[in-house]
C-alpha positions as a Python dict, from the first residue, in 0.01 Angstrom:
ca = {
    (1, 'X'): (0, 0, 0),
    (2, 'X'): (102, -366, -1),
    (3, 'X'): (108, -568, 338),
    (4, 'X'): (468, -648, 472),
    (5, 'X'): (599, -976, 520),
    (6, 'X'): (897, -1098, 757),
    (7, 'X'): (1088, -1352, 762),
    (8, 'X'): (1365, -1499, 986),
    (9, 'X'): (1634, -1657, 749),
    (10, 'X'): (1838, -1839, 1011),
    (11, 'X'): (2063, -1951, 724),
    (12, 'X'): (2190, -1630, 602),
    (13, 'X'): (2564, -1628, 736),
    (14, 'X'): (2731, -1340, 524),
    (15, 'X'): (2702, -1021, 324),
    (16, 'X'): (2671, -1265, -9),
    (17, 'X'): (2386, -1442, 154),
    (18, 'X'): (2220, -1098, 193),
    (19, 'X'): (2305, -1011, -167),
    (20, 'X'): (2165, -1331, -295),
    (21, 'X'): (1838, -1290, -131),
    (22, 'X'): (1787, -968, -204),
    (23, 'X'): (1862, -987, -582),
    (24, 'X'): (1591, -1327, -557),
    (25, 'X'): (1321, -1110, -396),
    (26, 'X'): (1391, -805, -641),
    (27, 'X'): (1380, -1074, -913),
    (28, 'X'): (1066, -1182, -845),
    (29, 'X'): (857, -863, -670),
    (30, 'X'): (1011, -560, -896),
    (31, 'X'): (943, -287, -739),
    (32, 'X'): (852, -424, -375),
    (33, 'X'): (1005, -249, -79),
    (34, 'X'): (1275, -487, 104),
    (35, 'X'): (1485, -499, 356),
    (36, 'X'): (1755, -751, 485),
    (37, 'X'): (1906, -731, 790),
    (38, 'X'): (2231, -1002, 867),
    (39, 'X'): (2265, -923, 1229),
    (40, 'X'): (1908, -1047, 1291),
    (41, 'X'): (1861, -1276, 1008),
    (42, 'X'): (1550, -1066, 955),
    (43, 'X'): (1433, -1071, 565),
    (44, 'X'): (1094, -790, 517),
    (45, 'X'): (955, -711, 233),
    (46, 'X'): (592, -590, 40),
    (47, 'X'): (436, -776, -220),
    (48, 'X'): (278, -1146, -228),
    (49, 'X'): (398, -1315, 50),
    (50, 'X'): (462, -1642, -108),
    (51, 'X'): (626, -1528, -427),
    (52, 'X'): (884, -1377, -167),
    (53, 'X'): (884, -1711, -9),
    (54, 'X'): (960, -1944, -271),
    (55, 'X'): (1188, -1707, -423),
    (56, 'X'): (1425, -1718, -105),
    (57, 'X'): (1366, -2069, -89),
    (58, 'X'): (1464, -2115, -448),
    (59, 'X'): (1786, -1866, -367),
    (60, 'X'): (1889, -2150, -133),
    (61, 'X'): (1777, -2011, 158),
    (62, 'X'): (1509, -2128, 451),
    (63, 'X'): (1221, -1844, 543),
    (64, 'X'): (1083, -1900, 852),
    (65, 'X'): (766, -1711, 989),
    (66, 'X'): (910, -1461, 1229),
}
């Protein structure tokens, strides 16, 4: 079972922003188990931790340790 990984992505302001990160973290960790949540600005998900990072960075976004 991988490790989970959460992140606080202060800059995701709508349901696109979810979409977009999700689709970048499914894009680059198929298969890994993820979860965004908008109210909280809370981004988890398994698999290498920064793959997921740099892939929400490269979506546009800012992870921040959580």
């Amino acid at each position: 079972m991988s490790e989970k990984t959460v992140f606080a992505v202060n800059d995701m302001t709508c349901s696109h922003c979810v979409g977009t990160v999700r689709r970048a973290l499914e894009t680059a960790l198929p298969g890994a188990d993820i979860s965004v949540d908008l109210a909280s600005h809370r981004v988890e998900f398994t698999g290498d931790r920064s793959v997921g990072e740099e892939a929400i960075r490269e979506a546009g976004y800012t992870p921040e340790a959580a």
